[in-house]
Amino acid sequence: MKSMLKDAAILFVITLAAGLLLGCVYQLTKEPIARQEALAKERASREVFSDAASFAGLEGFEEEAAQAVLDAGGYAGASVNEVQTALDGDGNALGYVITVTSHEGYGGDIQFTVGVRADGTLNGISLLSIAETAGLGMQAGDVLVPQFAGKNAYPYVYTKTGAAADNEIDAISGATVTTKAVTDGVNAGLYYFHTALNGAGEGAAHEE
């Protein structure tokens, strides 16, 4: 009996120490991780809106409300997670940076930013998180991303036979699922822009 109590006490002390250690590690790494994530978002915003002087979070934006808009438009496979207004040096709105997550990737969620000007022109997209198959879907950054830059041809479709129109995107060879996920995600972001943001002005933004 004493041996059992002793073993239980030792196990309790070990578990407590491990828990405290994990808590300390979390506290030590939480802020650096948050800073790195913020820097990654800032870089992604700059990539899709290089002429913006600053970015401001959209006043009153709610993910649940955004999802309702996407669901109603047939884009239930994607989510809009964040919207920032791209501002010039005088604080005038140039367009928006929309953070989109596509839930249809082969390897899981694919998250990226979409830069769209006030007239609907797509500046481009920048990948934030992707875990597709190496040598196939992971080519999205090289194959898909450049094809969305500087276009105003929503909605976009992918093709396996070579793009022949502005709204056509060449699929990654052997990675149709990834191609579809990214293309549908871009369309979801643009649908949200046209449905919920088109006409929203700088007064709807606040500096961060």
Short mmCIF file of C-alpha atoms in Angstrom, two decimals:
data_model
loop_
_atom_site.label_atom_id
_atom_site.label_comp_id
_atom_site.label_asym_id
_atom_site.label_seq_id
_atom_site.Cartn_x
_atom_site.Cartn_y
_atom_site.Cartn_z
CA MET A 1 0.00 0.00 0.00
CA LYS A 2 2.79 2.38 0.98
CA SER A 3 4.59 1.53 -2.26
CA MET A 4 1.46 2.38 -4.29
CA LEU A 5 1.04 5.71 -2.50
CA LYS A 6 4.70 6.48 -3.04
CA ASP A 7 4.46 5.67 -6.75
CA ALA A 8 1.29 7.77 -7.06
CA ALA A 9 2.99 10.70 -5.32
CA ILE A 10 6.00 10.46 -7.61
CA LEU A 11 3.73 10.32 -10.67
CA PHE A 12 1.81 13.35 -9.40
CA VAL A 13 5.00 15.35 -8.88
CA ILE A 14 6.27 14.42 -12.36
CA THR A 15 2.94 15.33 -13.96
CA LEU A 16 2.81 18.63 -12.05
CA ALA A 17 6.37 19.50 -13.03
CA ALA A 18 5.71 18.66 -16.68
CA GLY A 19 2.57 20.79 -16.65
CA LEU A 20 4.40 23.75 -15.12
CA LEU A 21 7.24 23.34 -17.62
CA LEU A 22 4.82 23.29 -20.56
CA GLY A 23 3.08 26.36 -19.17
CA CYS A 24 6.37 28.22 -18.91
CA VAL A 25 7.37 27.23 -22.46
CA TYR A 26 3.98 28.41 -23.75
CA GLN A 27 4.31 31.77 -22.01
CA LEU A 28 7.86 32.20 -23.33
CA THR A 29 6.95 31.34 -26.92
CA LYS A 30 3.46 32.89 -27.15
CA GLU A 31 4.55 36.44 -27.85
CA PRO A 32 7.36 35.58 -30.33
CA ILE A 33 4.96 33.32 -32.26
CA ALA A 34 2.32 36.07 -32.30
CA ARG A 35 4.90 38.55 -33.58
CA GLN A 36 6.00 36.19 -36.33
CA GLU A 37 2.39 35.61 -37.38
CA ALA A 38 1.78 39.37 -37.46
CA LEU A 39 4.91 39.89 -39.56
CA ALA A 40 3.85 37.13 -41.95
CA LYS A 41 0.44 38.81 -42.41
CA GLU A 42 2.10 42.17 -42.93
CA ARG A 43 4.40 40.73 -45.60
CA ALA A 44 1.47 39.00 -47.28
CA SER A 45 -0.53 42.23 -47.29
CA ARG A 46 2.40 44.10 -48.82
CA GLU A 47 2.79 41.44 -51.49
CA VAL A 48 -0.79 41.88 -52.68
CA PHE A 49 -0.96 45.67 -52.16
CA SER A 50 2.56 47.05 -52.57
CA ASP A 51 1.38 50.63 -53.21
CA ALA A 52 -0.54 50.91 -49.92
CA ALA A 53 0.96 53.17 -47.26
CA SER A 54 -0.86 51.39 -44.44
CA PHE A 55 -3.57 48.87 -43.64
CA ALA A 56 -6.57 49.21 -41.35
CA GLY A 57 -8.87 46.55 -39.97
CA LEU A 58 -12.44 46.74 -41.22
CA GLU A 59 -14.81 48.12 -38.60
CA GLY A 60 -17.48 45.66 -37.55
CA PHE A 61 -16.12 42.68 -39.50
CA GLU A 62 -17.31 39.34 -38.11
CA GLU A 63 -16.27 35.93 -39.41
CA GLU A 64 -19.68 34.41 -38.75
CA ALA A 65 -21.43 37.09 -40.78
CA ALA A 66 -18.87 36.70 -43.57
CA GLN A 67 -19.45 32.94 -43.59
CA ALA A 68 -23.18 33.49 -43.95
CA VAL A 69 -22.49 35.58 -47.04
CA LEU A 70 -20.25 32.88 -48.54
CA ASP A 71 -22.70 30.09 -47.71
CA ALA A 72 -25.49 31.99 -49.43
CA GLY A 73 -23.32 32.42 -52.51
CA GLY A 74 -22.36 28.74 -52.75
CA TYR A 75 -18.87 29.13 -51.26
CA ALA A 76 -19.31 27.05 -48.11
CA GLY A 77 -15.91 25.42 -48.72
CA ALA A 78 -14.06 28.64 -47.86
CA SER A 79 -13.97 31.21 -45.08
CA VAL A 80 -13.09 34.89 -44.93
CA ASN A 81 -11.05 35.33 -41.74
CA GLU A 82 -10.04 38.97 -41.86
CA VAL A 83 -10.46 42.08 -43.98
CA GLN A 84 -8.10 45.04 -44.05
CA THR A 85 -8.53 48.26 -45.99
CA ALA A 86 -5.47 49.28 -48.01
CA LEU A 87 -4.88 53.02 -47.56
CA ASP A 88 -2.76 55.54 -49.43
CA GLY A 89 -0.63 58.16 -47.70
CA ASP A 90 -3.62 60.45 -47.23
CA GLY A 91 -5.78 57.74 -45.68
CA ASN A 92 -7.89 57.15 -48.77
CA ALA A 93 -9.07 53.59 -49.43
CA LEU A 94 -7.37 51.87 -52.38
CA GLY A 95 -9.04 48.51 -51.92
CA TYR A 96 -8.92 45.55 -49.57
CA VAL A 97 -6.71 42.73 -48.37
CA ILE A 98 -8.94 39.75 -47.65
CA THR A 99 -7.62 36.74 -45.73
CA VAL A 100 -9.24 33.58 -47.06
CA THR A 101 -9.04 29.97 -45.94
CA SER A 102 -10.00 27.25 -48.40
CA HIS A 103 -11.06 24.07 -46.62
CA GLU A 104 -10.83 21.93 -49.75
CA GLY A 105 -7.09 21.38 -50.04
CA TYR A 106 -5.72 17.86 -50.52
CA GLY A 107 -3.57 18.18 -47.40
CA GLY A 108 -5.91 20.36 -45.35
CA ASP A 109 -6.70 24.06 -45.16
CA ILE A 110 -4.96 26.51 -47.48
CA GLN A 111 -4.85 30.10 -46.25
CA PHE A 112 -3.87 33.12 -48.33
CA THR A 113 -4.44 36.84 -48.74
CA VAL A 114 -6.29 38.33 -51.70
CA GLY A 115 -5.56 41.91 -52.73
CA VAL A 116 -8.43 43.51 -54.60
CA ARG A 117 -8.65 47.12 -55.73
CA ALA A 118 -11.79 49.23 -55.41
CA ASP A 119 -12.65 48.58 -59.08
CA GLY A 120 -12.46 44.80 -58.59
CA THR A 121 -9.00 44.32 -60.10
CA LEU A 122 -7.17 41.45 -58.44
CA ASN A 123 -3.66 42.57 -57.48
CA GLY A 124 -2.76 38.99 -56.66
CA ILE A 125 -2.69 36.45 -53.86
CA SER A 126 -0.07 35.51 -51.26
CA LEU A 127 0.03 32.13 -49.52
CA LEU A 128 0.06 32.15 -45.72
CA SER A 129 -0.35 28.44 -44.94
CA ILE A 130 -0.31 25.37 -47.19
CA ALA A 131 0.48 21.70 -46.58
CA GLU A 132 -0.12 19.98 -49.90
CA THR A 133 1.82 17.11 -51.46
CA ALA A 134 5.49 17.87 -52.10
CA GLY A 135 6.27 18.22 -55.79
CA LEU A 136 2.56 18.51 -56.65
CA GLY A 137 0.22 20.77 -54.68
CA MET A 138 3.16 22.50 -53.01
CA GLN A 139 3.91 24.05 -56.40
CA ALA A 140 0.94 26.37 -55.85
CA GLY A 141 3.23 29.27 -54.98
CA ASP A 142 5.15 28.95 -58.25
CA VAL A 143 2.37 27.84 -60.60
CA LEU A 144 -0.91 29.29 -59.34
CA VAL A 145 -0.04 32.50 -57.48
CA PRO A 146 1.47 34.38 -60.47
CA GLN A 147 -1.60 33.64 -62.61
CA PHE A 148 -3.94 35.70 -60.42
CA ALA A 149 -1.98 38.95 -60.59
CA GLY A 150 -3.38 42.02 -62.32
CA LYS A 151 -6.67 40.55 -63.51
CA ASN A 152 -10.31 41.62 -63.37
CA ALA A 153 -12.09 38.53 -64.66
CA TYR A 154 -14.09 37.10 -61.75
CA PRO A 155 -15.15 34.33 -61.47
CA TYR A 156 -12.06 32.27 -62.25
CA VAL A 157 -12.02 28.71 -63.54
CA TYR A 158 -9.16 26.25 -63.86
CA THR A 159 -8.25 24.33 -66.97
CA LYS A 160 -6.00 21.38 -67.77
CA THR A 161 -5.60 22.31 -71.44
CA GLY A 162 -3.93 25.71 -71.18
CA ALA A 163 -5.47 29.04 -70.26
CA ALA A 164 -7.09 30.77 -73.23
CA ALA A 165 -8.92 33.57 -71.41
CA ASP A 166 -8.19 36.00 -68.56
CA ASN A 167 -10.44 34.12 -66.17
CA GLU A 168 -8.79 30.75 -66.86
CA ILE A 169 -6.08 29.38 -64.55
CA ASP A 170 -3.68 26.65 -65.66
CA ALA A 171 -3.98 23.73 -63.26
CA ILE A 172 -0.95 22.26 -61.53
CA SER A 173 -0.15 18.99 -63.29
CA GLY A 174 -1.24 16.13 -61.03
CA ALA A 175 -2.73 18.47 -58.41
CA THR A 176 -6.24 19.29 -59.55
CA VAL A 177 -7.58 19.26 -55.99
CA THR A 178 -5.09 21.93 -54.89
CA THR A 179 -5.80 24.00 -57.99
CA LYS A 180 -9.54 23.83 -57.38
CA ALA A 181 -9.14 24.70 -53.70
CA VAL A 182 -7.11 27.82 -54.43
CA THR A 183 -9.29 28.91 -57.36
CA ASP A 184 -12.49 28.43 -55.38
CA GLY A 185 -10.94 30.29 -52.44
CA VAL A 186 -10.03 33.25 -54.63
CA ASN A 187 -13.55 33.29 -56.04
CA ALA A 188 -14.94 33.19 -52.49
CA GLY A 189 -12.86 36.20 -51.49
CA LEU A 190 -13.93 38.13 -54.58
CA TYR A 191 -17.56 37.15 -54.08
CA TYR A 192 -17.35 38.58 -50.56
CA PHE A 193 -15.80 41.75 -51.97
CA HIS A 194 -18.52 42.24 -54.57
CA THR A 195 -21.31 41.32 -52.16
CA ALA A 196 -20.27 42.87 -48.85
CA LEU A 197 -17.42 45.30 -49.49
CA ASN A 198 -17.99 46.96 -52.85
CA GLY A 199 -18.99 50.50 -51.97
CA ALA A 200 -17.70 50.36 -48.39
CA GLY A 201 -15.44 53.35 -47.89
CA GLU A 202 -12.56 54.41 -45.71
CA GLY A 203 -14.99 55.46 -43.02
CA ALA A 204 -15.58 51.77 -42.35
CA ALA A 205 -11.95 51.21 -41.38
CA HIS A 206 -9.89 51.90 -38.28
CA GLU A 207 -6.13 52.12 -37.98
CA GLU A 208 -4.37 49.27 -36.23
#
